[in-house]
XYZ file of C-alpha atoms in Angstrom:
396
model
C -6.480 -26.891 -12.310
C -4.755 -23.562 -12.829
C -4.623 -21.995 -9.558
C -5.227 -23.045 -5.854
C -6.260 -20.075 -2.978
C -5.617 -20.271 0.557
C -6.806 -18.017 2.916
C -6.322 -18.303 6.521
C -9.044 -16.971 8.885
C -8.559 -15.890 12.261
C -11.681 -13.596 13.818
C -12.115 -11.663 10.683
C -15.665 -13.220 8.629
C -16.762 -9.324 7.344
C -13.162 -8.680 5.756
C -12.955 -12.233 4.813
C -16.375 -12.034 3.025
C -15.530 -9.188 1.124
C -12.298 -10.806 0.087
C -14.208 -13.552 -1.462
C -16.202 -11.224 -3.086
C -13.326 -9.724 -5.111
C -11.574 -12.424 -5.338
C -14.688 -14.484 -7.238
C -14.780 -11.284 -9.607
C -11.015 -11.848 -10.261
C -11.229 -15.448 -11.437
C -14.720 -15.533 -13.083
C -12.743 -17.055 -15.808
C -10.223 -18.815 -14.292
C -9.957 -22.426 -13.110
C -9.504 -22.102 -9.568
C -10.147 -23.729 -6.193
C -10.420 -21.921 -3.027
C -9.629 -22.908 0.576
C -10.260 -21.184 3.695
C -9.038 -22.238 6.714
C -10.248 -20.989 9.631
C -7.981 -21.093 13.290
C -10.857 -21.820 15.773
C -12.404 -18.322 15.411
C -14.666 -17.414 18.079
C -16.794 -14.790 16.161
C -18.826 -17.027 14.232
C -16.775 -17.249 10.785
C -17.870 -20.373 9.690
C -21.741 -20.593 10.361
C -21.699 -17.261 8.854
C -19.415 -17.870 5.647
C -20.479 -21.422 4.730
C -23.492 -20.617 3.320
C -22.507 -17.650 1.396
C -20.215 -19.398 -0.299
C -20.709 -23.122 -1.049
C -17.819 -23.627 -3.343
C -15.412 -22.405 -1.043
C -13.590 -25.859 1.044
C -13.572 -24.746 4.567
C -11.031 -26.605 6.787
C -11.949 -26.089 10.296
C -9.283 -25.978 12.871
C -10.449 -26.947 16.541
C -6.927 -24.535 18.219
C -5.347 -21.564 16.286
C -2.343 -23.919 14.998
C -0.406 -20.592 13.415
C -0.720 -18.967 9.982
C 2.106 -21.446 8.350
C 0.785 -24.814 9.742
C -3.107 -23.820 8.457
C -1.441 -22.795 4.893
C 0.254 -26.327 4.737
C -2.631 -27.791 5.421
C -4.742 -26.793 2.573
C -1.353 -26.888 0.228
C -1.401 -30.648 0.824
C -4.970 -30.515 -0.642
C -4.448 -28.106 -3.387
C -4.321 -29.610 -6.820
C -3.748 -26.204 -8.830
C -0.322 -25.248 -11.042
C 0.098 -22.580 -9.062
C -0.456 -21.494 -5.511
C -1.940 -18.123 -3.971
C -1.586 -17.168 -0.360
C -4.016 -14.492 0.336
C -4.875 -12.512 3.701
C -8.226 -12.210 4.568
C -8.501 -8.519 4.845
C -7.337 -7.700 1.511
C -9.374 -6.719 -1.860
C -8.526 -7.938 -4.808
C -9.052 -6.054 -8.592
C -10.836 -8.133 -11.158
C -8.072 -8.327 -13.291
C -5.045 -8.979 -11.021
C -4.736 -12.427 -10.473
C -5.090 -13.197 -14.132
C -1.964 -10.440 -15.243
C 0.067 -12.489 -12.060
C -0.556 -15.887 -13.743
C 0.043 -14.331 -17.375
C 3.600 -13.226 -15.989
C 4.055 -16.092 -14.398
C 3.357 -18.157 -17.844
C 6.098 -16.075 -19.284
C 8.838 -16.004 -16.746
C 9.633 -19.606 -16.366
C 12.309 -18.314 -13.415
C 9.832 -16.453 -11.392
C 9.430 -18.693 -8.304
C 7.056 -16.652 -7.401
C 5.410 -13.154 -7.373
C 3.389 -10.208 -4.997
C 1.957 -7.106 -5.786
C 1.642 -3.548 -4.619
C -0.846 -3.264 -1.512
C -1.949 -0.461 -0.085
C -3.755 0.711 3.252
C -7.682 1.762 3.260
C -6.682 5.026 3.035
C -4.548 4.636 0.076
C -0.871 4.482 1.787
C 1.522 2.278 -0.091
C 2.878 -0.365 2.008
C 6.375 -0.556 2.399
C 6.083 -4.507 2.753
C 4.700 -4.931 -0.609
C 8.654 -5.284 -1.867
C 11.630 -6.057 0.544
C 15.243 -7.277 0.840
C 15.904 -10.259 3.120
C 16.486 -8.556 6.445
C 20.620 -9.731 6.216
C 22.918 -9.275 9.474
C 23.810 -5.383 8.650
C 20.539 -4.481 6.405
C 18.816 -5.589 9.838
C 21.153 -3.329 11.790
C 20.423 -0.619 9.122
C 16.463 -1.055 9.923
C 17.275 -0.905 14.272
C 19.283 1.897 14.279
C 16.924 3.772 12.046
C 19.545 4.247 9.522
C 16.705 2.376 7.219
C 14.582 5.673 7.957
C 16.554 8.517 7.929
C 18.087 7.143 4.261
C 15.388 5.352 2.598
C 16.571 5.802 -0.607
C 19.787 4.597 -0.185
C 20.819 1.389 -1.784
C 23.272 0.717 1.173
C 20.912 1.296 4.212
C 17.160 1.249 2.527
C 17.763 -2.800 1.385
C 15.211 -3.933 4.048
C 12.234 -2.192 2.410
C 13.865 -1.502 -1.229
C 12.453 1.972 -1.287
C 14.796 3.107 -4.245
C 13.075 0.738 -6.013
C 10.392 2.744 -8.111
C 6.838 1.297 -6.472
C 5.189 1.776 -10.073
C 7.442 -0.688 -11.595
C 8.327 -4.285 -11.710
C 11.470 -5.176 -10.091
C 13.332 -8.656 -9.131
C 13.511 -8.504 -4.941
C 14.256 -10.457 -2.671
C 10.998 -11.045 0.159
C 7.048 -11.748 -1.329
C 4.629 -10.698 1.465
C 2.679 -13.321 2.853
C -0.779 -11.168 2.223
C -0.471 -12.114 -1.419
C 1.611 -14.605 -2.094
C 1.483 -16.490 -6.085
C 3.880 -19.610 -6.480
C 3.997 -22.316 -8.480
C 3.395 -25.704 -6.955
C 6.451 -27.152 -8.778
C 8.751 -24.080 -6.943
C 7.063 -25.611 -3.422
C 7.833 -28.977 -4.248
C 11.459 -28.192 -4.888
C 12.019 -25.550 -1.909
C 9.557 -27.197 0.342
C 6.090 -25.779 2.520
C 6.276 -22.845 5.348
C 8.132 -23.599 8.170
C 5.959 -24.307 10.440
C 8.266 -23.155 13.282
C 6.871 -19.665 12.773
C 3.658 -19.247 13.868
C 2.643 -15.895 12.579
C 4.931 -13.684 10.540
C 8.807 -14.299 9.204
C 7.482 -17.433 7.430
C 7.087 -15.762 4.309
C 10.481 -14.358 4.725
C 11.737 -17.756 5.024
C 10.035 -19.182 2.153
C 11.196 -16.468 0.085
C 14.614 -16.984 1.095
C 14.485 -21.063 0.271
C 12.491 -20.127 -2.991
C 15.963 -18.218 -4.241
C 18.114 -20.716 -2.672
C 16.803 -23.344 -4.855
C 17.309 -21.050 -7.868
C 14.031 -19.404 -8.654
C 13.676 -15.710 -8.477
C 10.899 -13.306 -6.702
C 9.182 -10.735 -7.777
C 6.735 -7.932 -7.664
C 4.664 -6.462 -9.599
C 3.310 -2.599 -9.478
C -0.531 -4.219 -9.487
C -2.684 -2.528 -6.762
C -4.977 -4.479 -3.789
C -6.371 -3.085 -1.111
C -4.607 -4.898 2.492
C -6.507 -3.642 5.369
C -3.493 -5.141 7.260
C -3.320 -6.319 10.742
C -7.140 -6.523 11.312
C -6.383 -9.727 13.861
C -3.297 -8.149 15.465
C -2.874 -4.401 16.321
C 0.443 -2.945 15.658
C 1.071 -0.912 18.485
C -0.100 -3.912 20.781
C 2.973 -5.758 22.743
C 1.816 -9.279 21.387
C 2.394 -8.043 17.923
C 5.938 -6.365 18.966
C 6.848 -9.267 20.501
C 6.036 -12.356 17.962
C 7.141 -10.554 14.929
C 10.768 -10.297 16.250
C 10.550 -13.678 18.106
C 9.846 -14.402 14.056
C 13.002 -12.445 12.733
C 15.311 -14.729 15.473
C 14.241 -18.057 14.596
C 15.002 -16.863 10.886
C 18.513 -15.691 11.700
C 18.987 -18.788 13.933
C 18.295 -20.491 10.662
C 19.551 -19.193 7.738
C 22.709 -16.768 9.605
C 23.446 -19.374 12.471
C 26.933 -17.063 13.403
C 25.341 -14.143 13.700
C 22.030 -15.405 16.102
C 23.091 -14.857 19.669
C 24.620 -11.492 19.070
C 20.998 -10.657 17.302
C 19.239 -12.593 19.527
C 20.272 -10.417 22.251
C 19.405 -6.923 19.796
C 16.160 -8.358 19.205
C 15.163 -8.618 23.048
C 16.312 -5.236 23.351
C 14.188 -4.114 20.508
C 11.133 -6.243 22.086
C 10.811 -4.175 25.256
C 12.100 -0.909 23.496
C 9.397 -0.768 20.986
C 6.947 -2.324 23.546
C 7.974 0.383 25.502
C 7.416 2.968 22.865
C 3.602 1.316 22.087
C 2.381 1.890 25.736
C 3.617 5.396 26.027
C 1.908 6.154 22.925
C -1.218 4.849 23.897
C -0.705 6.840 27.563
C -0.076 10.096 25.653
C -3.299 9.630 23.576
C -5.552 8.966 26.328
C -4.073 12.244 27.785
C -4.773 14.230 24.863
C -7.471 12.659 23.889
C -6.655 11.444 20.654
C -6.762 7.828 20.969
C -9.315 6.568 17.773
C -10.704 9.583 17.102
C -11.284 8.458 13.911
C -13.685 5.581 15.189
C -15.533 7.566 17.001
C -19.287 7.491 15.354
C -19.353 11.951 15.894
C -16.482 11.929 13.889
C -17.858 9.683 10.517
C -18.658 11.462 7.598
C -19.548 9.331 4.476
C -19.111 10.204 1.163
C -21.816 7.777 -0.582
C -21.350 7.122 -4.180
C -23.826 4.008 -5.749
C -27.243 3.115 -7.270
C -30.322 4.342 -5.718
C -30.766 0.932 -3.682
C -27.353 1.168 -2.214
C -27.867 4.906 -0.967
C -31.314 3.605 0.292
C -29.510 0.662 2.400
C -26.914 3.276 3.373
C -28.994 5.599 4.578
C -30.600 3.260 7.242
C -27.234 1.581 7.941
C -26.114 5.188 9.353
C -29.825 5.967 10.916
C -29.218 2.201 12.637
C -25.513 2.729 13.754
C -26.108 6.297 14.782
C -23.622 7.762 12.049
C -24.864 11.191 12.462
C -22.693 13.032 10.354
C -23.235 15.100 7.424
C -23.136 12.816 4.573
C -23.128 13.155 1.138
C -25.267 10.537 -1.009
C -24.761 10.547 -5.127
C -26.339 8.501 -7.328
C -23.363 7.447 -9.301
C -21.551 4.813 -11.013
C -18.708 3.577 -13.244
C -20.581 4.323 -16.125
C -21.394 8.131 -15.485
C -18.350 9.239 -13.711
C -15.376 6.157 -14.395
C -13.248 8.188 -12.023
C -15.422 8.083 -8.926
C -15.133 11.025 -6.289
C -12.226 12.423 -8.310
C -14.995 13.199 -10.699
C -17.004 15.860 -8.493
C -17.113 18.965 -7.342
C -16.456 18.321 -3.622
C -13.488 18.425 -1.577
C -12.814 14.667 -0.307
C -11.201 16.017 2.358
C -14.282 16.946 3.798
C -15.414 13.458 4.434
C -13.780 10.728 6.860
C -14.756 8.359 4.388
C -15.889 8.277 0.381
C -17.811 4.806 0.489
C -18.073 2.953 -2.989
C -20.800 0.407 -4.086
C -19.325 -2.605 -5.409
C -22.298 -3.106 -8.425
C -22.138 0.446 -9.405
C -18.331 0.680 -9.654
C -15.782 -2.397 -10.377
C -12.746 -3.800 -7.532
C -10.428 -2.648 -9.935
C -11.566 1.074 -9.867
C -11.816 1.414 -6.689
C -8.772 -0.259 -5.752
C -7.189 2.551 -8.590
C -8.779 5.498 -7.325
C -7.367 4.700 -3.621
C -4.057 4.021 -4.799
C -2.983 6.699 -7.251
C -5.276 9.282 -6.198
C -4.970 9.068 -2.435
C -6.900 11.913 -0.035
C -4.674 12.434 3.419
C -7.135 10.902 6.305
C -9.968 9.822 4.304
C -10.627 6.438 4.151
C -12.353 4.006 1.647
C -15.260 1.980 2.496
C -17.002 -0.701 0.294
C -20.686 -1.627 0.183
C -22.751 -4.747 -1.789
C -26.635 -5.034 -1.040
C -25.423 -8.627 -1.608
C -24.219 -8.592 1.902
C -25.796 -5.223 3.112
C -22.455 -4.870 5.296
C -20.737 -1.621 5.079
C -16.439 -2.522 5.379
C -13.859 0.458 6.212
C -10.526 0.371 7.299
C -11.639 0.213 11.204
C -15.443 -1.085 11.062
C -17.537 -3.221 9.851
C -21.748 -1.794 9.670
C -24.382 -3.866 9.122
């Protein structure tokens, strides 16, 4: 067995479905074995998933026992040479996985590698390549130093933004929404640390990966990471358990340093929690707050084959997408370089939506990243599933 996926569910089934959509393109020709675990979800996941996708072992957890436990648990299954940790809201390229595992083959001291991930509406993410957040590159990142120097190798180490995005580079942290190891690297350095229950565990395991003499990197291949699907950003709970995250790793692996950054952190809690709800007061005020969610405000740029922009049509007629959309019959074929191709300003359009059949993962997941439009964001449709995904909805 070459390779063993793990995806961890939480709430998610419509981004999760089109996940395992790409990612069955991506290893057609691979031998692979997929697990999905899924952490008590209350929306259905698993009555709706497990018949879509028989070959897929579901592990069915009765609590939500934390994104490192439900990875362990399907690790301790797995039987592949390598291991891939992949979040359920991202989209994978049909060729991706296979140029990881070729690199992999070739770099016998690559512990393990990630990849470039960007947003739905084409925004790199700054995650996608990181320095271990150290005592003063952590101080760098609070006092917004980080920010106001992002290029600098001195105060930009926590997100490595000197480091050329369109390249390959040895760093330091993989991100846990696409994760490629080899089993024999695990078995050394040992499983996620269970003590984190949602983020810093991939920070850790990056960290123990190195320590036992391995090295990390990434690699400048695009995939779409709708990112944070289960957990708003601006929400307190979020705030809150990602720093709780960065003390137990300090407390860990910089024991001298913890209560002096214990006590930052807790500062930084309610600060940025503070921050959150007066952002969310100020767009109520204004009236700002999701504007672009708001079904007045969607404006679809269609591009697929005839029975896509059929479906399409009666998905917007059903939701009550009213807007003035656009609907081309297109595909890879005719125009390999999608909206980019026609004579219409994509920043008209709140969203250009793509039809899997008529144009491949791997194209759309280009034109998004190198060619992205300012506020317009990608959506992705199969008649397979007759569910319309974007950034902020799913349509069906």
């Amino acid at each position: 067995m070459k390779l063993s996926v793990i995806i961890v569910n939480y709430n998610v089934k419509y981004f999760l479905e089109l996940c395992l959509n790409s990612l069955y393109r991506a290893i057609d020709q691979l031998s692979v074995e997929v697990f999905v675990v899924d952490n008590a979800s209350t929306d259905g996941s698993l009555d709706y998933l497990k018949p879509r996708f028989s070959q897929v072992h579901f592990i069915a957890n009765e609590e939500n026992i934390g994104f490192a436990r439900a990875n362990n648990q399907a690790i301790a299954l797995s039987k592949g040479e390598y291991i891939l940790l992949l979040n359920p809201d991202t989209v994978v390229g049909e060729k991706v996985i296979v140029d990881c595992l070729d690199f992999m083959d070739t770099h016998s001291v690559a512990g393990g590698v990630g990849v470039k991930m960007v947003t739905g509406d084409g925004t790199f993410l700054p995650e996608s390549k990181r320095g271990f957040p150290a005592p003063m590159t952590s101080f760098y990142k609070f006092t917004g130093l980080s920010r106001l120097f992002p290029n600098s190798t001195r105060f930009g180490k926590y997100h490595l933004r000197y480091l050329d995005e369109n390249e390959s580079h040895c760093i330091d942290v993989l991100a846990g929404a696409y994760m490629l190891m080899r089993k024999s690297t695990l078995d050394k350095c040992g499983l996620l640390d269970e003590s984190f229950f949602m983020y810093g565990e991939d920070i850790d395991l990056s960290y123990r990966i190195t320590q036992a003499g391995f090295e990390n990197y990434y690699l400048p291949f695009p995939i779409i990471h709708y990112k944070g699907e289960s957990t708003k950003k601006d929400s307190f709970k979020y705030v809150k358990v990602f720093y709780e995250a960065m003390v137990i790793f300090f407390k860990k692996h910089y024991p001298h340093y913890s209560v002096l950054f214990s006590c930052t952190v807790k500062t930084g809690i309610y600060l940025r929690a503070l921050v959150a709800l007066l952002n969310r007061m100020l767009k109520k005020i204004v009236g700002l707050s999701n504007s672009k969610e708001n079904k007045s405000d969607q404006c679809f740029l269609v591009l697929g084959n005839e029975q896509m922009l059929q479906e399409v049509r009666e998905l917007c007629r059903k939701n009550e997408l009213n807007g003035d959309h656009h609907f081309l019959a297109v595909d890879e074929q005719t125009h390999p370089n999608g909206h980019l191709d026609l004579l219409l300003q994509a920043s008209d359009f709140s969203h250009i939506v793509y039809d899997s059949d008529a144009f491949s993962y791997e194209t759309i997941i280009r034109l998004i990243s190198f060619a992205p439009v300012k506020g317009v964001e990608i959506g992705i449709y199969s008649v397979q599933t007759g569910i319309l995904v974007t950034p902020q909805n799913s349509y069906l």
